[in-house]
């Protein structure tokens, strides 16, 4: 809130005002032996849903009815009160960007990694296939039965192994790159582990303002704009 003699900095186009007025009182109808504070007192717990949107200016029309601004998660606990305590506040919610302050950043955590590469160079069959699958997280390696067609092909490495199980790569993205299989002699020369250098896997956790996939797309747009700005600056320097 502005001090005495100060001009207000909040306007209907850049600020949302929320008010909270709540007081904890004794519930006269509660049993004297009651120990549950929620039954013993009124407003013992203050939740996000107790915040009241106070529209002003054009907000009265823009955010009316179903479009009224409210809390996304109404049951978040804000405070615990006891008789004689009250909260009377006015909160100003303003829109900003992460470069102004970290509190405006819509991203909680973000990371990336390269797609793991798993190449089976020589057949891994039978019991070895089962042990090989155990070296990876569930879903990375799958066991498949060797078909008659595979075993009967001329020069096939599966000749004489019809019906046995073989190890195949199902989903390399699930791999945590522990390289556990390289510890065992029976797999030496049969598998090559690496990473796909031009395949990036991004993990983005949103704070709620944006969906995670939208955050990635918007960040790419911003990065592109920064690259274009840098390019223009370099061209100006060269002139």
mmCIF file of C-alpha atoms in Angstrom:
data_model
loop_
_atom_site.group_PDB
_atom_site.id
_atom_site.type_symbol
_atom_site.label_atom_id
_atom_site.label_comp_id
_atom_site.label_asym_id
_atom_site.label_seq_id
_atom_site.Cartn_x
_atom_site.Cartn_y
_atom_site.Cartn_z
ATOM 1 C CA UNK A 1 0.000 0.000 0.000
ATOM 2 C CA UNK A 2 1.313 3.513 -0.797
ATOM 3 C CA UNK A 3 2.331 5.676 2.118
ATOM 4 C CA UNK A 4 0.778 9.007 3.002
ATOM 5 C CA UNK A 5 1.225 11.462 0.158
ATOM 6 C CA UNK A 6 2.449 8.771 -2.274
ATOM 7 C CA UNK A 7 0.795 8.064 -5.594
ATOM 8 C CA UNK A 8 -0.616 4.539 -6.001
ATOM 9 C CA UNK A 9 1.334 2.345 -8.430
ATOM 10 C CA UNK A 10 -1.441 -0.199 -8.919
ATOM 11 C CA UNK A 11 -3.800 0.134 -11.862
ATOM 12 C CA UNK A 12 -6.574 -2.051 -13.208
ATOM 13 C CA UNK A 13 -4.447 -3.107 -16.192
ATOM 14 C CA UNK A 14 -1.408 -4.297 -14.241
ATOM 15 C CA UNK A 15 -2.536 -5.302 -10.742
ATOM 16 C CA UNK A 16 -5.005 -7.735 -9.191
ATOM 17 C CA UNK A 17 -6.148 -6.933 -5.658
ATOM 18 C CA UNK A 18 -7.070 -9.680 -3.186
ATOM 19 C CA UNK A 19 -8.343 -9.060 0.319
ATOM 20 C CA UNK A 20 -8.336 -11.293 3.368
ATOM 21 C CA UNK A 21 -10.330 -10.423 6.469
ATOM 22 C CA UNK A 22 -10.738 -13.237 8.965
ATOM 23 C CA UNK A 23 -10.911 -13.439 12.763
ATOM 24 C CA UNK A 24 -10.724 -16.487 14.993
ATOM 25 C CA UNK A 25 -13.442 -16.745 17.639
ATOM 26 C CA UNK A 26 -14.608 -19.349 20.143
ATOM 27 C CA UNK A 27 -17.399 -21.640 19.022
ATOM 28 C CA UNK A 28 -19.944 -21.273 21.817
ATOM 29 C CA UNK A 29 -21.771 -24.387 20.655
ATOM 30 C CA UNK A 30 -18.717 -26.640 20.957
ATOM 31 C CA UNK A 31 -18.393 -29.121 23.814
ATOM 32 C CA UNK A 32 -16.108 -27.942 26.650
ATOM 33 C CA UNK A 33 -14.118 -31.164 26.300
ATOM 34 C CA UNK A 34 -13.612 -30.691 22.564
ATOM 35 C CA UNK A 35 -9.935 -30.830 21.537
ATOM 36 C CA UNK A 36 -10.305 -30.440 17.786
ATOM 37 C CA UNK A 37 -9.447 -26.801 17.045
ATOM 38 C CA UNK A 38 -11.571 -26.830 13.885
ATOM 39 C CA UNK A 39 -14.641 -27.630 15.997
ATOM 40 C CA UNK A 40 -13.630 -25.634 19.062
ATOM 41 C CA UNK A 41 -13.028 -22.365 17.180
ATOM 42 C CA UNK A 42 -14.368 -20.501 14.178
ATOM 43 C CA UNK A 43 -11.763 -19.756 11.478
ATOM 44 C CA UNK A 44 -9.004 -21.695 13.241
ATOM 45 C CA UNK A 45 -7.529 -22.456 9.823
ATOM 46 C CA UNK A 46 -7.242 -19.882 7.057
ATOM 47 C CA UNK A 47 -7.175 -21.210 3.498
ATOM 48 C CA UNK A 48 -6.434 -19.773 0.071
ATOM 49 C CA UNK A 49 -10.159 -19.834 -0.704
ATOM 50 C CA UNK A 50 -10.649 -17.139 1.962
ATOM 51 C CA UNK A 51 -8.890 -14.610 -0.293
ATOM 52 C CA UNK A 52 -11.507 -12.403 -1.974
ATOM 53 C CA UNK A 53 -10.944 -10.811 -5.385
ATOM 54 C CA UNK A 54 -11.684 -7.074 -5.376
ATOM 55 C CA UNK A 55 -12.127 -5.865 -8.964
ATOM 56 C CA UNK A 56 -11.825 -2.188 -9.808
ATOM 57 C CA UNK A 57 -11.818 -0.118 -12.973
ATOM 58 C CA UNK A 58 -12.256 -2.199 -16.117
ATOM 59 C CA UNK A 59 -11.763 -5.382 -14.088
ATOM 60 C CA UNK A 60 -15.375 -5.116 -12.929
ATOM 61 C CA UNK A 61 -16.479 -5.978 -16.477
ATOM 62 C CA UNK A 62 -13.532 -8.095 -17.687
ATOM 63 C CA UNK A 63 -13.452 -10.467 -14.708
ATOM 64 C CA UNK A 64 -17.128 -10.902 -13.911
ATOM 65 C CA UNK A 65 -19.107 -14.086 -13.298
ATOM 66 C CA UNK A 66 -17.263 -17.244 -14.332
ATOM 67 C CA UNK A 67 -14.250 -15.154 -15.368
ATOM 68 C CA UNK A 68 -13.745 -13.813 -11.840
ATOM 69 C CA UNK A 69 -10.209 -14.288 -10.567
ATOM 70 C CA UNK A 70 -9.800 -16.896 -7.836
ATOM 71 C CA UNK A 71 -7.259 -19.238 -6.312
ATOM 72 C CA UNK A 72 -6.130 -22.224 -8.348
ATOM 73 C CA UNK A 73 -5.789 -24.451 -5.281
ATOM 74 C CA UNK A 74 -8.386 -23.219 -2.737
ATOM 75 C CA UNK A 75 -7.520 -25.687 0.034
ATOM 76 C CA UNK A 76 -3.934 -24.512 0.580
ATOM 77 C CA UNK A 77 -3.471 -23.665 4.272
ATOM 78 C CA UNK A 78 -2.323 -20.058 4.783
ATOM 79 C CA UNK A 79 -2.340 -19.713 8.578
ATOM 80 C CA UNK A 80 -3.587 -21.153 11.867
ATOM 81 C CA UNK A 81 -5.300 -18.786 14.282
ATOM 82 C CA UNK A 82 -6.519 -18.799 17.869
ATOM 83 C CA UNK A 83 -9.160 -16.613 19.580
ATOM 84 C CA UNK A 84 -8.033 -12.993 19.695
ATOM 85 C CA UNK A 85 -6.033 -13.286 16.482
ATOM 86 C CA UNK A 86 -7.132 -11.946 13.117
ATOM 87 C CA UNK A 87 -5.751 -11.246 9.657
ATOM 88 C CA UNK A 88 -6.718 -8.094 7.760
ATOM 89 C CA UNK A 89 -4.687 -7.611 4.605
ATOM 90 C CA UNK A 90 -4.809 -6.448 1.023
ATOM 91 C CA UNK A 91 -2.540 -8.288 -1.414
ATOM 92 C CA UNK A 92 -1.479 -6.909 -4.781
ATOM 93 C CA UNK A 93 -0.686 -9.484 -7.460
ATOM 94 C CA UNK A 94 1.317 -8.041 -10.335
ATOM 95 C CA UNK A 95 2.603 -9.601 -13.528
ATOM 96 C CA UNK A 96 6.335 -9.687 -14.123
ATOM 97 C CA UNK A 97 9.090 -11.643 -15.840
ATOM 98 C CA UNK A 98 11.908 -13.727 -14.460
ATOM 99 C CA UNK A 99 14.569 -11.174 -15.405
ATOM 100 C CA UNK A 100 12.886 -8.693 -13.031
ATOM 101 C CA UNK A 101 12.809 -11.096 -10.096
ATOM 102 C CA UNK A 102 13.047 -14.863 -9.628
ATOM 103 C CA UNK A 103 9.577 -14.923 -8.050
ATOM 104 C CA UNK A 104 8.093 -14.205 -11.486
ATOM 105 C CA UNK A 105 9.818 -17.175 -13.125
ATOM 106 C CA UNK A 106 7.167 -19.756 -14.138
ATOM 107 C CA UNK A 107 9.677 -22.635 -14.075
ATOM 108 C CA UNK A 108 10.390 -24.614 -10.905
ATOM 109 C CA UNK A 109 13.168 -26.885 -12.177
ATOM 110 C CA UNK A 110 14.433 -27.536 -15.679
ATOM 111 C CA UNK A 111 17.050 -29.936 -16.982
ATOM 112 C CA UNK A 112 18.060 -31.705 -20.155
ATOM 113 C CA UNK A 113 19.966 -34.797 -21.164
ATOM 114 C CA UNK A 114 20.993 -36.534 -24.353
ATOM 115 C CA UNK A 115 19.030 -39.545 -25.558
ATOM 116 C CA UNK A 116 20.843 -42.745 -24.491
ATOM 117 C CA UNK A 117 21.996 -45.042 -27.288
ATOM 118 C CA UNK A 118 22.040 -48.824 -26.767
ATOM 119 C CA UNK A 119 23.296 -50.986 -29.636
ATOM 120 C CA UNK A 120 23.254 -54.779 -29.364
ATOM 121 C CA UNK A 121 26.181 -55.836 -31.585
ATOM 122 C CA UNK A 122 25.898 -59.588 -31.098
ATOM 123 C CA UNK A 123 22.868 -61.673 -30.077
ATOM 124 C CA UNK A 124 22.142 -61.951 -26.363
ATOM 125 C CA UNK A 125 20.054 -65.093 -25.919
ATOM 126 C CA UNK A 126 18.463 -67.212 -23.201
ATOM 127 C CA UNK A 127 19.580 -66.709 -19.617
ATOM 128 C CA UNK A 128 22.024 -64.018 -20.681
ATOM 129 C CA UNK A 129 19.114 -62.063 -22.176
ATOM 130 C CA UNK A 130 17.261 -62.179 -18.859
ATOM 131 C CA UNK A 131 20.334 -60.993 -16.953
ATOM 132 C CA UNK A 132 20.953 -58.300 -19.556
ATOM 133 C CA UNK A 133 17.428 -56.906 -19.097
ATOM 134 C CA UNK A 134 17.992 -56.724 -15.329
ATOM 135 C CA UNK A 135 20.928 -54.362 -15.896
ATOM 136 C CA UNK A 136 18.547 -51.643 -17.108
ATOM 137 C CA UNK A 137 15.451 -49.912 -15.704
ATOM 138 C CA UNK A 138 12.151 -51.612 -16.468
ATOM 139 C CA UNK A 139 10.995 -51.045 -20.024
ATOM 140 C CA UNK A 140 14.402 -50.393 -21.602
ATOM 141 C CA UNK A 141 15.151 -53.970 -22.704
ATOM 142 C CA UNK A 142 12.484 -56.435 -23.795
ATOM 143 C CA UNK A 143 12.684 -60.187 -24.361
ATOM 144 C CA UNK A 144 11.332 -61.529 -27.640
ATOM 145 C CA UNK A 145 11.056 -65.089 -28.912
ATOM 146 C CA UNK A 146 13.289 -66.016 -31.851
ATOM 147 C CA UNK A 147 11.010 -66.936 -34.734
ATOM 148 C CA UNK A 148 11.413 -69.803 -37.186
ATOM 149 C CA UNK A 149 12.030 -67.313 -39.995
ATOM 150 C CA UNK A 150 14.886 -65.674 -38.087
ATOM 151 C CA UNK A 151 16.475 -69.023 -37.221
ATOM 152 C CA UNK A 152 16.142 -70.482 -40.740
ATOM 153 C CA UNK A 153 17.677 -67.598 -42.695
ATOM 154 C CA UNK A 154 20.971 -68.362 -44.418
ATOM 155 C CA UNK A 155 23.878 -67.371 -42.184
ATOM 156 C CA UNK A 156 21.543 -66.316 -39.378
ATOM 157 C CA UNK A 157 23.145 -65.767 -35.985
ATOM 158 C CA UNK A 158 19.983 -67.263 -34.488
ATOM 159 C CA UNK A 159 20.398 -70.655 -36.216
ATOM 160 C CA UNK A 160 19.522 -73.444 -33.784
ATOM 161 C CA UNK A 161 17.954 -71.032 -31.280
ATOM 162 C CA UNK A 162 14.348 -71.078 -32.498
ATOM 163 C CA UNK A 163 11.915 -70.435 -29.626
ATOM 164 C CA UNK A 164 14.568 -69.042 -27.279
ATOM 165 C CA UNK A 165 14.349 -65.518 -25.926
ATOM 166 C CA UNK A 166 16.541 -62.716 -27.238
ATOM 167 C CA UNK A 167 17.187 -59.245 -25.829
ATOM 168 C CA UNK A 168 16.027 -56.243 -27.884
ATOM 169 C CA UNK A 169 16.095 -52.521 -27.141
ATOM 170 C CA UNK A 170 12.521 -51.378 -26.431
ATOM 171 C CA UNK A 171 12.809 -47.815 -25.105
ATOM 172 C CA UNK A 172 16.275 -46.310 -24.702
ATOM 173 C CA UNK A 173 14.811 -43.061 -23.342
ATOM 174 C CA UNK A 174 14.027 -44.819 -20.045
ATOM 175 C CA UNK A 175 17.690 -45.679 -19.494
ATOM 176 C CA UNK A 176 19.436 -43.890 -16.622
ATOM 177 C CA UNK A 177 22.889 -44.549 -18.154
ATOM 178 C CA UNK A 178 24.125 -46.603 -15.210
ATOM 179 C CA UNK A 179 26.282 -48.715 -17.596
ATOM 180 C CA UNK A 180 25.649 -51.658 -15.287
ATOM 181 C CA UNK A 181 25.873 -54.222 -18.110
ATOM 182 C CA UNK A 182 29.536 -53.357 -18.769
ATOM 183 C CA UNK A 183 30.478 -54.859 -15.412
ATOM 184 C CA UNK A 184 29.811 -58.398 -16.650
ATOM 185 C CA UNK A 185 32.179 -60.338 -18.890
ATOM 186 C CA UNK A 186 29.363 -62.168 -20.719
ATOM 187 C CA UNK A 187 28.281 -58.890 -22.325
ATOM 188 C CA UNK A 188 31.695 -57.654 -23.437
ATOM 189 C CA UNK A 189 31.754 -57.011 -27.165
ATOM 190 C CA UNK A 190 27.993 -57.579 -27.406
ATOM 191 C CA UNK A 191 26.725 -54.100 -26.599
ATOM 192 C CA UNK A 192 27.788 -50.525 -27.247
ATOM 193 C CA UNK A 193 26.493 -47.705 -25.067
ATOM 194 C CA UNK A 194 26.516 -44.044 -25.966
ATOM 195 C CA UNK A 195 24.383 -40.966 -26.486
ATOM 196 C CA UNK A 196 22.660 -39.458 -29.502
ATOM 197 C CA UNK A 197 24.438 -36.103 -29.737
ATOM 198 C CA UNK A 198 21.660 -34.237 -31.520
ATOM 199 C CA UNK A 199 18.679 -35.594 -29.542
ATOM 200 C CA UNK A 200 17.912 -33.609 -26.382
ATOM 201 C CA UNK A 201 15.392 -34.645 -23.721
ATOM 202 C CA UNK A 202 14.063 -31.703 -21.729
ATOM 203 C CA UNK A 203 12.407 -32.036 -18.328
ATOM 204 C CA UNK A 204 10.506 -28.919 -17.253
ATOM 205 C CA UNK A 205 8.457 -28.523 -14.073
ATOM 206 C CA UNK A 206 5.979 -25.642 -14.121
ATOM 207 C CA UNK A 207 4.851 -23.569 -11.145
ATOM 208 C CA UNK A 208 1.366 -23.464 -12.619
ATOM 209 C CA UNK A 209 1.156 -20.282 -14.679
ATOM 210 C CA UNK A 210 2.007 -22.149 -17.888
ATOM 211 C CA UNK A 211 1.852 -25.760 -18.987
ATOM 212 C CA UNK A 212 5.285 -27.369 -19.246
ATOM 213 C CA UNK A 213 5.105 -27.874 -23.017
ATOM 214 C CA UNK A 214 4.148 -24.213 -23.498
ATOM 215 C CA UNK A 215 7.100 -23.120 -21.371
ATOM 216 C CA UNK A 216 9.502 -24.933 -23.667
ATOM 217 C CA UNK A 217 8.011 -23.429 -26.826
ATOM 218 C CA UNK A 218 8.005 -19.917 -25.364
ATOM 219 C CA UNK A 219 11.608 -20.272 -24.195
ATOM 220 C CA UNK A 220 12.660 -21.290 -27.708
ATOM 221 C CA UNK A 221 10.915 -18.195 -29.099
ATOM 222 C CA UNK A 222 12.749 -15.956 -26.629
ATOM 223 C CA UNK A 223 16.076 -17.624 -27.411
ATOM 224 C CA UNK A 224 15.469 -17.076 -31.131
ATOM 225 C CA UNK A 225 14.670 -13.382 -30.554
ATOM 226 C CA UNK A 226 17.869 -12.973 -28.539
ATOM 227 C CA UNK A 227 19.883 -14.609 -31.319
ATOM 228 C CA UNK A 228 18.322 -12.275 -33.879
ATOM 229 C CA UNK A 229 19.097 -9.267 -31.676
ATOM 230 C CA UNK A 230 22.716 -10.414 -31.336
ATOM 231 C CA UNK A 231 22.963 -10.892 -35.096
ATOM 232 C CA UNK A 232 21.668 -7.364 -35.741
ATOM 233 C CA UNK A 233 24.144 -5.934 -33.235
ATOM 234 C CA UNK A 234 27.039 -7.721 -34.928
ATOM 235 C CA UNK A 235 25.937 -6.419 -38.322
ATOM 236 C CA UNK A 236 25.805 -2.878 -36.947
ATOM 237 C CA UNK A 237 29.326 -3.256 -35.575
ATOM 238 C CA UNK A 238 30.576 -4.507 -38.928
ATOM 239 C CA UNK A 239 29.209 -1.494 -40.796
#
